[in-house]
Coordinates of C-alpha atoms and ligand atoms in Angstrom, one line a residue:
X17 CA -22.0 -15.0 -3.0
X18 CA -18.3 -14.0 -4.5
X19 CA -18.0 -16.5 -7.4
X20 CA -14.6 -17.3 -8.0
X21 CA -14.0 -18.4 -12.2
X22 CA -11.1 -21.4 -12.7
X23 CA -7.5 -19.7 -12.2
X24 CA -6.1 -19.2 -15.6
X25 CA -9.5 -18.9 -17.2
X26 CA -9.0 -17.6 -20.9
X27 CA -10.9 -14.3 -21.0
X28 CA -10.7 -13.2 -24.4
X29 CA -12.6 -12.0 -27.4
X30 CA -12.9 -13.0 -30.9
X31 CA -13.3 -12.3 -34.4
X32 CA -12.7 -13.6 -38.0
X33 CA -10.4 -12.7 -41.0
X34 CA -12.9 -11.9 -43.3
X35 CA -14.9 -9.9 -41.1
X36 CA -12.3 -7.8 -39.9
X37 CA -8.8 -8.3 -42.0
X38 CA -9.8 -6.1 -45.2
X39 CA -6.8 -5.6 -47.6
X40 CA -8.9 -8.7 -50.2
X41 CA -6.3 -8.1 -53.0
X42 CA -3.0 -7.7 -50.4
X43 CA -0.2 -9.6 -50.1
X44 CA -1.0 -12.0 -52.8
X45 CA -4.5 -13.1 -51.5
X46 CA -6.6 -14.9 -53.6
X47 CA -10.5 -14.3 -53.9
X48 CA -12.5 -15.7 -50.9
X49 CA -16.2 -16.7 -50.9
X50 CA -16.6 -13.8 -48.5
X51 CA -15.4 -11.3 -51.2
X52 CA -17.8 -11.8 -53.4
X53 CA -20.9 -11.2 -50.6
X54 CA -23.4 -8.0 -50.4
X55 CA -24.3 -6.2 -47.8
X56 CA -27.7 -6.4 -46.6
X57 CA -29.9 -5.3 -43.6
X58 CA -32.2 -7.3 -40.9
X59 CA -34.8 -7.7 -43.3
X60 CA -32.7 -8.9 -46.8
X61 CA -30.3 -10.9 -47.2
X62 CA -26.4 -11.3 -48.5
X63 CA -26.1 -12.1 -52.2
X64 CA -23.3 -13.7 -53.8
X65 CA -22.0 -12.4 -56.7
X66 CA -20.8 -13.9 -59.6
X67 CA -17.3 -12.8 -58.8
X68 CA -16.9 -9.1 -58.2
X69 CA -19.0 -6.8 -59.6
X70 CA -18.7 -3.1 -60.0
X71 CA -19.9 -0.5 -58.4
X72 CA -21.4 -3.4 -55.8
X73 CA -20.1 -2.2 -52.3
X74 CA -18.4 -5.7 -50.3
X75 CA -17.9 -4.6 -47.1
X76 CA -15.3 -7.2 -46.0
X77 CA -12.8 -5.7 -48.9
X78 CA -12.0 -3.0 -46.5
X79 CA -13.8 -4.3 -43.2
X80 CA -11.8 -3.2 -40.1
X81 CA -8.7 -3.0 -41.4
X82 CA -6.9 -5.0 -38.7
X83 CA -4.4 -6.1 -41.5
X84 CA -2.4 -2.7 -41.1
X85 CA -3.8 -1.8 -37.6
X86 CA -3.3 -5.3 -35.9
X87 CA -0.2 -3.8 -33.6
X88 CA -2.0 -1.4 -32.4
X89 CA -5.1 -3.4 -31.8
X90 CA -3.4 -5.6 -30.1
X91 CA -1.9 -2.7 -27.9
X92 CA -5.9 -2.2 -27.2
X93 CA -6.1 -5.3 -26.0
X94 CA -3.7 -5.4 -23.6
X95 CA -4.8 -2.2 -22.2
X96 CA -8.2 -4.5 -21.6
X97 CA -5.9 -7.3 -19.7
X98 CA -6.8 -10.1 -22.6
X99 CA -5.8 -13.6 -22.1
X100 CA -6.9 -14.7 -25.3
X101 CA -7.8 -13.7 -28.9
X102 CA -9.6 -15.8 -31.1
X103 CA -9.4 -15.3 -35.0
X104 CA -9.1 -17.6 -38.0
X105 CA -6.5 -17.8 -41.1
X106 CA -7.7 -16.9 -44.4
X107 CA -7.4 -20.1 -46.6
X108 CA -7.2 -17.5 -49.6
X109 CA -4.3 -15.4 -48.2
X110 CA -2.3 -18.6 -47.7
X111 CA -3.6 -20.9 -51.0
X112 CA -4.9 -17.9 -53.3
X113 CA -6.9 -20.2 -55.2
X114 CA -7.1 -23.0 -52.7
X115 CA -5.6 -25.2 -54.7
X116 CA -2.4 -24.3 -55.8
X117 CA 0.7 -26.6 -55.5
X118 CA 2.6 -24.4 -53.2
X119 CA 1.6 -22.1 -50.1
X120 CA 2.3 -17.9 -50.6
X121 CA 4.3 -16.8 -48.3
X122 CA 3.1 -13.4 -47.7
X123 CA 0.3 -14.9 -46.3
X124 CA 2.0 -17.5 -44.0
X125 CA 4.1 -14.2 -42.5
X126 CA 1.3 -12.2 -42.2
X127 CA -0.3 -14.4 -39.6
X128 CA 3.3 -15.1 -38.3
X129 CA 3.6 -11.5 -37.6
X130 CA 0.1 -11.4 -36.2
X131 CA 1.0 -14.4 -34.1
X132 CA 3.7 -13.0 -32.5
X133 CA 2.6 -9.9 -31.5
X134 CA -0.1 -11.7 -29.5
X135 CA 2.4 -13.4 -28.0
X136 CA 5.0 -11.2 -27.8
X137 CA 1.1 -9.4 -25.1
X138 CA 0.8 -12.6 -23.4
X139 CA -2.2 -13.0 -25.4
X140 CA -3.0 -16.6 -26.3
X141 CA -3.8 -17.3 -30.0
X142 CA -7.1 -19.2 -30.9
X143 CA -7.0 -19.9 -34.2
X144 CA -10.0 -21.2 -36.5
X145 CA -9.1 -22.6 -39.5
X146 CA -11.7 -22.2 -41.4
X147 CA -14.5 -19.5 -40.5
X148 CA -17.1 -19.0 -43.2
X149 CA -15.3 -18.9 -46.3
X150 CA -12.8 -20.8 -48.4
X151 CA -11.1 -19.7 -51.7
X152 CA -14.1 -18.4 -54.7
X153 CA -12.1 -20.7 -56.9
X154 CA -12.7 -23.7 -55.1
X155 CA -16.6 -23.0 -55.0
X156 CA -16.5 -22.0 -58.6
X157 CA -14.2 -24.6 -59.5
X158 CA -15.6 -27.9 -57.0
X159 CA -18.4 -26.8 -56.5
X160 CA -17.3 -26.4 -52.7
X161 CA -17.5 -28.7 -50.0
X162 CA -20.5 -31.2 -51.4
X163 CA -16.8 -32.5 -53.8
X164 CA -14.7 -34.9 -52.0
X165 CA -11.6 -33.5 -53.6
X166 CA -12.2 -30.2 -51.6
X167 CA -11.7 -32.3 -47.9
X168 CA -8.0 -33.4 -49.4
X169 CA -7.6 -29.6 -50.4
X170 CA -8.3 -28.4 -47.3
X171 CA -6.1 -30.4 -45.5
X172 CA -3.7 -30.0 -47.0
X173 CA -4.1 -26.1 -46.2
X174 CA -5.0 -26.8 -42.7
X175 CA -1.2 -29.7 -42.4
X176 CA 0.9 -26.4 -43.7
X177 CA -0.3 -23.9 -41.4
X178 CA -0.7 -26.4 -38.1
X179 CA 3.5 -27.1 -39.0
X180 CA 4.3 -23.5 -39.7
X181 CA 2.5 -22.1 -36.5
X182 CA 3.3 -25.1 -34.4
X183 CA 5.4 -23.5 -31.7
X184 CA 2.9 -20.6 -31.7
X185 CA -0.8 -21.7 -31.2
X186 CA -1.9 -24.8 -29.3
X187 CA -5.3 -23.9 -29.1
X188 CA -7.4 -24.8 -32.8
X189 CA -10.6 -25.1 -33.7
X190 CA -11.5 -26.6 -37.3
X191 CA -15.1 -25.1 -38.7
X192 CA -16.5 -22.4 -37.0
X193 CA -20.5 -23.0 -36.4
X194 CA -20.4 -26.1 -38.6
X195 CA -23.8 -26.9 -38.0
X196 CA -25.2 -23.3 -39.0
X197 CA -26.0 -24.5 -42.1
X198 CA -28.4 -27.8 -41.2
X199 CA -31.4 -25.5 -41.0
X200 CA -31.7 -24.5 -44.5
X201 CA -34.0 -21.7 -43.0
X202 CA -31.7 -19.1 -44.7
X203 CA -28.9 -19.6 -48.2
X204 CA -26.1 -19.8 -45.6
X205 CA -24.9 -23.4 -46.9
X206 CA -23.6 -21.2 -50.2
X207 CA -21.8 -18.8 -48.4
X208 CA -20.6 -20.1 -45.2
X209 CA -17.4 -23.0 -44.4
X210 CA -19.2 -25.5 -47.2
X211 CA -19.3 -22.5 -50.1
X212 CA -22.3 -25.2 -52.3
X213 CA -23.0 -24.9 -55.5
X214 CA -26.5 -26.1 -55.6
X215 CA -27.0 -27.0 -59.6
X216 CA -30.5 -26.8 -61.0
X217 CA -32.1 -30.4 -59.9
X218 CA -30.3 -31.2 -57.2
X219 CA -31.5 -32.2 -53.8
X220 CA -30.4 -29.1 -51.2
X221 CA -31.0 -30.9 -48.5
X222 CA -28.5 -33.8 -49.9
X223 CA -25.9 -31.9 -51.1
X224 CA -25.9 -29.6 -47.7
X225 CA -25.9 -33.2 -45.8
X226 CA -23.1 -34.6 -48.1
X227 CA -20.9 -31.7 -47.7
X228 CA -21.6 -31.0 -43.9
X229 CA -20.2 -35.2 -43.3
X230 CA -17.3 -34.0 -46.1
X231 CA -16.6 -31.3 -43.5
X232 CA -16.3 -33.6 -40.4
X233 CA -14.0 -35.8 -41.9
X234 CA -12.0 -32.9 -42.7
X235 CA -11.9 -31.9 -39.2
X236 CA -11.3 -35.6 -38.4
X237 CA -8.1 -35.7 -40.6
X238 CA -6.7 -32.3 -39.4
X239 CA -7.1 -33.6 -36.2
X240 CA -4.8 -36.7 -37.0
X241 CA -2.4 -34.7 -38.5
X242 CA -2.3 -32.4 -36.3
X243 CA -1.6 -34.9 -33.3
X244 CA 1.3 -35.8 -35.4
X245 CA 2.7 -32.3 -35.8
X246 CA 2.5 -31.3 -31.9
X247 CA 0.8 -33.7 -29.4
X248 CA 0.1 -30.9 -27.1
X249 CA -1.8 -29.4 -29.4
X250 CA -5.6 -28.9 -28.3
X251 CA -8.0 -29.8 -31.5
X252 CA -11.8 -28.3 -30.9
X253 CA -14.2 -28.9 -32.7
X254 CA -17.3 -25.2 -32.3
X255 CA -20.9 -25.8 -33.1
X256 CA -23.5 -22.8 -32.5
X257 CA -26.2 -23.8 -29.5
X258 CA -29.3 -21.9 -30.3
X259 CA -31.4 -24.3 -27.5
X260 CA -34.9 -24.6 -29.3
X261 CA -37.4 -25.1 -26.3
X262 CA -41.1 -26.5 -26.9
X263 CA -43.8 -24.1 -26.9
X264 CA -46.4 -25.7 -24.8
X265 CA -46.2 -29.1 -22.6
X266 CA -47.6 -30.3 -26.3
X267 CA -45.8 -33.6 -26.6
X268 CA -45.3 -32.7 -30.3
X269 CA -44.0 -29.5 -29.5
X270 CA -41.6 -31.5 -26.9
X271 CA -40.9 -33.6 -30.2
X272 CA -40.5 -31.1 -32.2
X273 CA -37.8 -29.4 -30.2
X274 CA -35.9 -32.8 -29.8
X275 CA -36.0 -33.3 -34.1
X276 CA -34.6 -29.7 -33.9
X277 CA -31.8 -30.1 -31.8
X278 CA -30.7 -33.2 -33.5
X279 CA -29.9 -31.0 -35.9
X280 CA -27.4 -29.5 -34.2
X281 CA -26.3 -32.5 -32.3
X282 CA -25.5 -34.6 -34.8
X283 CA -22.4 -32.4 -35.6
X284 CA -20.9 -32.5 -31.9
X285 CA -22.5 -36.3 -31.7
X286 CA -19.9 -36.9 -34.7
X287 CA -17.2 -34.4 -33.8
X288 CA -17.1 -35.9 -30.1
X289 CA -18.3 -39.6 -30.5
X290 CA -16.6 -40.0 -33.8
X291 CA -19.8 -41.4 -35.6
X292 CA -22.6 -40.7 -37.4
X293 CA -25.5 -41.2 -35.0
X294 CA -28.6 -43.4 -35.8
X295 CA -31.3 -40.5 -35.3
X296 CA -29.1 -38.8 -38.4
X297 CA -29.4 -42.2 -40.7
X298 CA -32.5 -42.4 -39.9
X299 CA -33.8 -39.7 -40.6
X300 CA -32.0 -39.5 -44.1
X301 CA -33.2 -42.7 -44.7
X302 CA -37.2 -41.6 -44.1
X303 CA -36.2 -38.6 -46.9
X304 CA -34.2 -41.0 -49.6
X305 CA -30.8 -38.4 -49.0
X306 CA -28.1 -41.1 -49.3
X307 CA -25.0 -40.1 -48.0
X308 CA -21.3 -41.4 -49.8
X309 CA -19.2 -42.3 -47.1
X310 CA -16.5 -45.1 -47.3
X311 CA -15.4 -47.6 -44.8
X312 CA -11.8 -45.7 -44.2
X313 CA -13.3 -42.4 -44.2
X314 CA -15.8 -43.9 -40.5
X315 CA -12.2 -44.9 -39.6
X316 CA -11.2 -41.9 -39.9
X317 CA -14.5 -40.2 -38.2
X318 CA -14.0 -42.8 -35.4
X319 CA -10.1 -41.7 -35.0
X320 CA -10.5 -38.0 -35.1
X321 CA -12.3 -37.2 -32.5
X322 CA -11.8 -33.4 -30.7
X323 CA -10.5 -32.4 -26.9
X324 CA -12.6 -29.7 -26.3
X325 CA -15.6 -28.3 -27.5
X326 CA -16.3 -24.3 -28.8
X327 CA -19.5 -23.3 -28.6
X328 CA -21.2 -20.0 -29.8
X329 CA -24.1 -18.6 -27.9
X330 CA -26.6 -15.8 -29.1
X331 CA -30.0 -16.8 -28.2
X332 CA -32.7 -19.3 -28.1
X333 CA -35.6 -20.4 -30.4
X334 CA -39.1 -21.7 -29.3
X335 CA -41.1 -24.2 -31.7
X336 CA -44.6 -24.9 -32.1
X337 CA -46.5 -27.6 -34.0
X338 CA -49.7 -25.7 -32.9
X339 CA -51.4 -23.7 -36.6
X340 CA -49.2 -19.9 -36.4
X341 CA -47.8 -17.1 -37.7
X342 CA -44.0 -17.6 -37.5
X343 CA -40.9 -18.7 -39.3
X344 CA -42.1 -22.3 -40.5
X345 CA -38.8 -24.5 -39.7
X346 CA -37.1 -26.0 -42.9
X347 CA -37.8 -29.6 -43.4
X348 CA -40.2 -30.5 -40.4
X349 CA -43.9 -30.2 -41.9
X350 CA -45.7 -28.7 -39.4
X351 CA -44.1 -26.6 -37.3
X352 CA -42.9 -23.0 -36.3
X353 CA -40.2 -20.7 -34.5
X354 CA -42.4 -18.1 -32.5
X355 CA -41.7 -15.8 -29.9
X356 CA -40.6 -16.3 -27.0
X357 CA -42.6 -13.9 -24.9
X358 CA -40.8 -13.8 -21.8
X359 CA -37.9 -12.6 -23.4
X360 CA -36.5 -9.5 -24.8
X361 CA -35.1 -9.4 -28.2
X362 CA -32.4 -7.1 -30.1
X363 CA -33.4 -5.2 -33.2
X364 CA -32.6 -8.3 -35.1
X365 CA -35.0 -10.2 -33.8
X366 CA -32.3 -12.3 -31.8
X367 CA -33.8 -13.4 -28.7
X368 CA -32.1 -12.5 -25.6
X369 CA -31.9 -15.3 -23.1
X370 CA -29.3 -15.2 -20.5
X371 CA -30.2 -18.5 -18.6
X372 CA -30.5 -20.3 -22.3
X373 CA -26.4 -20.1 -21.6
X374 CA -26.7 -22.0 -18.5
X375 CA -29.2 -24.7 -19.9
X376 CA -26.7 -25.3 -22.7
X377 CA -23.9 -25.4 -20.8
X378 CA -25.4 -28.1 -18.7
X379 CA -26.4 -29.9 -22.0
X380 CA -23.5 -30.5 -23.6
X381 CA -21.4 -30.9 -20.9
X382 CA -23.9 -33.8 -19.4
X383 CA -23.8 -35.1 -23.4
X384 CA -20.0 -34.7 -23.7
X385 CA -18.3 -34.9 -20.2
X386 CA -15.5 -32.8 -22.3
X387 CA -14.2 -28.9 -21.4
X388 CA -16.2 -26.3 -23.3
X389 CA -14.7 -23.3 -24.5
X390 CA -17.2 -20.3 -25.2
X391 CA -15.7 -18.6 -28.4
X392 CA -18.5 -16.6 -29.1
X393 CA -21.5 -14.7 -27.3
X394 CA -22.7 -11.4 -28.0
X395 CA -25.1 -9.3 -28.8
X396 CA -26.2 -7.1 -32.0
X397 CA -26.8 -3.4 -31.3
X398 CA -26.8 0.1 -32.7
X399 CA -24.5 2.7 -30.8
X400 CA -24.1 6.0 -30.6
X401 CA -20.7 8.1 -30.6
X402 CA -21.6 10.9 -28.2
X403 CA -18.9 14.1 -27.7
X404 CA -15.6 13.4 -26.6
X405 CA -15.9 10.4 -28.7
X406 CA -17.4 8.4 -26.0
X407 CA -20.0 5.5 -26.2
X408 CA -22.5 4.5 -23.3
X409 CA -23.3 1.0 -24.0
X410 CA -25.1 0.1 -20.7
X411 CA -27.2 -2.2 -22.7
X412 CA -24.1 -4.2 -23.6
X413 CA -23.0 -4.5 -20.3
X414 CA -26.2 -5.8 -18.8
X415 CA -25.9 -8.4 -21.7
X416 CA -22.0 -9.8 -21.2
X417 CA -23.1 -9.2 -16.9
X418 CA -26.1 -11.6 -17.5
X419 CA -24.3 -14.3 -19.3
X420 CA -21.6 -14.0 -17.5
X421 CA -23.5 -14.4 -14.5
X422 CA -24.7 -17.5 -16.2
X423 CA -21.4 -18.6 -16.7
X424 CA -20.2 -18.7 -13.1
X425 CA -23.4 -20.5 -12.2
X426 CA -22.9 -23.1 -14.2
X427 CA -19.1 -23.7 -13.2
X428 CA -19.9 -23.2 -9.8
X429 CA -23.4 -24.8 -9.3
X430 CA -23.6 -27.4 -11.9
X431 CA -19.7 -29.0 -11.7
X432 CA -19.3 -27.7 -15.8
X433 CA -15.7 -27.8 -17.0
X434 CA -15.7 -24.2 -18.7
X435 CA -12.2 -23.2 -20.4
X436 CA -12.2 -19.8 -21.6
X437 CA -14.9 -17.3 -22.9
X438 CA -13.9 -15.2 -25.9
X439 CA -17.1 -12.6 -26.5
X440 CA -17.9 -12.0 -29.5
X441 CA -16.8 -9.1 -32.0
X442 CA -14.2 -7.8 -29.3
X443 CA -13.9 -5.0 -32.0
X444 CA -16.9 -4.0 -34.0
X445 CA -16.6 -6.0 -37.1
X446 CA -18.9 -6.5 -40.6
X447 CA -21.5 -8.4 -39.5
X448 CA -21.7 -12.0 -40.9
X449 CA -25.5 -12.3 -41.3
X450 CA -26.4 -8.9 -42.9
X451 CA -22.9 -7.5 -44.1
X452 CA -23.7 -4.2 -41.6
X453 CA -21.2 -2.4 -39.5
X454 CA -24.0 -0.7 -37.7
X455 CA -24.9 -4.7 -35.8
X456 CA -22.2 -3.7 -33.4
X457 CA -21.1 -6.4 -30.9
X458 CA -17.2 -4.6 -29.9
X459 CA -16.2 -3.1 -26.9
X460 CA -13.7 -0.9 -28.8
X461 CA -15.8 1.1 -31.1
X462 CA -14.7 1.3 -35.3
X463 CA -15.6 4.6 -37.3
X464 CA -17.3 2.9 -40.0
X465 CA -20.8 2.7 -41.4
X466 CA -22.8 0.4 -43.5
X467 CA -21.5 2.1 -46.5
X468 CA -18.3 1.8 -45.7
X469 CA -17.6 5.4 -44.7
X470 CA -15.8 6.6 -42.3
X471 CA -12.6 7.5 -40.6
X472 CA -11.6 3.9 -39.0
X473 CA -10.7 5.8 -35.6
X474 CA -11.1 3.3 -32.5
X475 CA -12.5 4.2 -29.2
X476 CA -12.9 2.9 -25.9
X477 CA -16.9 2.4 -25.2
X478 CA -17.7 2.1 -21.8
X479 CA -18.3 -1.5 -21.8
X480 CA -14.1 -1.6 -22.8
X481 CA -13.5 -0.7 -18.9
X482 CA -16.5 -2.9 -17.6
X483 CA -15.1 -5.6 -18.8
X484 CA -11.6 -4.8 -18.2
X485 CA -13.0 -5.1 -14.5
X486 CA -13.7 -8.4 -15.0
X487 CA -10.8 -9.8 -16.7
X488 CA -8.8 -8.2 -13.6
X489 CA -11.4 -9.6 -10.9
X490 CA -11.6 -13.0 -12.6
X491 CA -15.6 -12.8 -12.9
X492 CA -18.7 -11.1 -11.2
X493 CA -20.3 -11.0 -8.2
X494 CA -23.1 -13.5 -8.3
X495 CA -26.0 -13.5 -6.0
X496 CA -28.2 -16.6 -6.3
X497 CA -28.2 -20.1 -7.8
Ligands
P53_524 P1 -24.0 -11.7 -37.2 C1 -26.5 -17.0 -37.2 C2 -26.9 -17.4 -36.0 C3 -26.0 -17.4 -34.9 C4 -24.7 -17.1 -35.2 O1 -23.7 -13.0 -36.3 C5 -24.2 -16.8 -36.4 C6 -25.2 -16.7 -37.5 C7 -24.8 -16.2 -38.8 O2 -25.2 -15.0 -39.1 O3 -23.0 -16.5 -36.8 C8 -21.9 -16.4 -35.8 O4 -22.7 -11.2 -37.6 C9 -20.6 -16.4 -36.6 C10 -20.0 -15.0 -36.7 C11 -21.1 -13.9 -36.7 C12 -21.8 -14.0 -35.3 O5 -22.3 -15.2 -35.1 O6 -24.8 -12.2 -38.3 O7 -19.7 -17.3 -36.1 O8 -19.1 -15.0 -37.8 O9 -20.6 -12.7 -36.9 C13 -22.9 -12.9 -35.2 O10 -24.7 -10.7 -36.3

């Protein structure tokens, strides 16, 4: 059965400033968060430093490069028939310290320049505005996003950049993966889009709550403002899905999994709805968090809400409540993430689950009844540059093929509004979770290892022409429901 995608689907990739841009110290950029971050490996994690230390290697100082290679990046992608490219602006490049009193406008013309060229390819910008990491000063100096001063900072980074690139971009998203840091299964609340101080005696779980609600009514303001600037501007909102199914027909592991997604609804449930839902007070309530929120700033919440939806998609989870070996889940006493044994994983331990796609895509859009954009799916893995520079990735290809596949079931089978699919790491890029340039997700190949050596050359892997195949075809060949 030929299954035909939505003419003008936006088949892209995607990546972010800090994990490709490099050039920390050029064009007047101030320090970001993700300057200050180690690089680590599957089995340790990131530290933060307290500002830059020497002779500690950073590998998004350098990362890809793309700030001097960009243009001919961009030529790469247009080579691979791209309709869209998804990256975010680096709050640091255009406030250095986040908040200074007037923008620096090396920065704004970088992304100008980067803008255009797109552009110029008939490649359609998708622009985050802020993707895991805002200016070191304002987590040194606020404390990050837990401080109410730091929503009114960032908006006012987000208002100068929506008016400069108005004519440019239409499509935004405000937080990438905001809710990647409910969990508190690993220190991403310090490092990620909320950049937390947590002080000696202080409730994590509060302050992680406090600023995750500081960062939806950020998005809810830049969302007003930013229907003011250009009404045909589309606002999204972009959530990670990592479905958690139950282990067992155990009603508490079905309960379980429910108290696990909530987690991760509540940020769409606000993003979406425009308020905080009662599964979310109440559960703060039963753990004596309170939350400060006034009665303009639910106004605002209630205003704000988003067009579209950008979801990531990696992989699933299982829970148990049943006594096991596993990864105890933060803050529910009781239970566990365990394998998923009919599924495969990568050497990350990332659980690969092509259907999981499907079943999320029918999830929100049955919760949401709103067009979801996938802006991220990928997979992890090591490669090998073979002679004649050449790559054979058929492991990749199997991967994008079977969520893909996924992807045209849903649209086709289940009636779900899908907008655009932007994989992952287009490029190979620094890794987010472990800092390593070896976790490749690109279909373009980067000469650079986890020390940073290397001669920045890019090549064509074999999954570059797959998928070129099915940019030009508009999809893949599917052959059951
Ligand atoms: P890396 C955890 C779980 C799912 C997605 O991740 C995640 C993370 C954070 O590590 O992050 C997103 O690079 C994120 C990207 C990131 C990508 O997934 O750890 O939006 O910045 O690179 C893949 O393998």
């Amino acid at each position: 059965m030929k299954c035909k995608f939505p003419k003008n689907f936006l088949w892209g990739g995607a990546v972010s400033a800090n994990q490709v841009e490099g050039a920390w110290k050029e064009g007047n950029k101030g320090l970001s968060i993700a300057d200050v971050l180690t690089a680590a490996s599957s089995t340790t994690q990131r530290l933060i430093t307290d500002g830059v230390v020497e002779d500690e290697y950073y590998p998004s100082h350098d990362a890809i490069d793309f700030y001097h290679k960009y243009k001919d990046d961009i030529k790469l992608f247009k080579k691979l028939g791209l309709k869209a490219f998804r990256t975010s602006i680096s709050w640091a490049r255009i406030f250095p310290n986040g908040d200074d009193i007037s923008p620096n406008e090396e920065g704004l013309k970088f992304y100008d320049d980067l803008f255009d060229e797109l552009i110029a390819n008939d490649i359609e910008p998708i622009i985050t505005l802020s993707h895991f990491e805002i200016p070191y000063n304002i987590h040194k100096k606020y404390g990050g996003f837990k401080n109410k001063k730091v929503i009114d900072l960032f908006v006012n980074f987000a208002e100068v950049v929506l008016e400069r690139y108005k004519s440019k971009v239409k499509y935004w998203l405000t937080f990438n993966e905001i809710n990647n840091q409910a969990d508190g299964e690993h220190s991403l609340h310090t490092w990620t889009n909320s950049a937390v101080l947590i002080n000696e005696g202080e409730n994590k779980e509060q302050v992680i709550y406090q600023s995750s609600v500081n960062e939806l009514i950020a998005s809810a303001k830049v969302v007003l403002i930013a229907r003011e600037i250009n009404p045909s501007f589309i606002m999204g909102g972009m959530v990670a899905y990592v479905p958690v199914y139950p282990n067992q027909p155990n009603p508490n592991d079905i309960l379980a999994s429910i108290k696990v997604m909530n987690r991760r609804y509540f940020y769409s449930d606000v993003h979406v709805r425009g308020e905080i839902p009662r599964y979310m007070t109440a559960y703060w309530n039963s753990r004596n968090i309170s939350i400060d929120i006034s009665k303009t700033e639910s106004h605002i919440l209630r205003q704000g809400t988003v067009d579209y939806l950008g979801i990531s998609y990696y992989m699933s989870k299982v829970v148990t409540t049943s006594k096991c070996e596993g990864q105890p889940v933060a803050n529910l006493d009781g239970a566990t993430f365990v394998e998923n044994k009919y599924l495969k994983s990568n050497d990350w331990g990332w659980q690969i689950d092509p259907k999981g796609l499907r079943i999320v895509l029918n999830e929100v859009y049955q919760r949401y009844n709103l067009p979801i954009f996938i802006v991220e799916n990928g997979c992890g893995s090591y490669d090998i540059l073979e002679n004649g520079n050449k790559i054979h990735d058929f492991y990749r290809i199997q991967y994008f093929a079977d969520h893909i596949k996924e992807v045209s079931k849903a649209i086709k089978y289940d009636g779900v509004d899908v907008i655009g699919y932007t994989l992952w790491g287009i490029i190979d890029l620094v890794s987010f979770g472990s800092g390593e340039m070896e976790k490749r997700y690109g279909v373009i190949f980067v000469d650079r290892d986890n020390q940073g050596v290397g001669t920045l050359r890019r090549y064509k892997k074999d999954s570059f022409y797959w998928y070129k195949d099915v940019i030009q075809k508009n999809g893949i060949e599917v052959l059951n429901e």
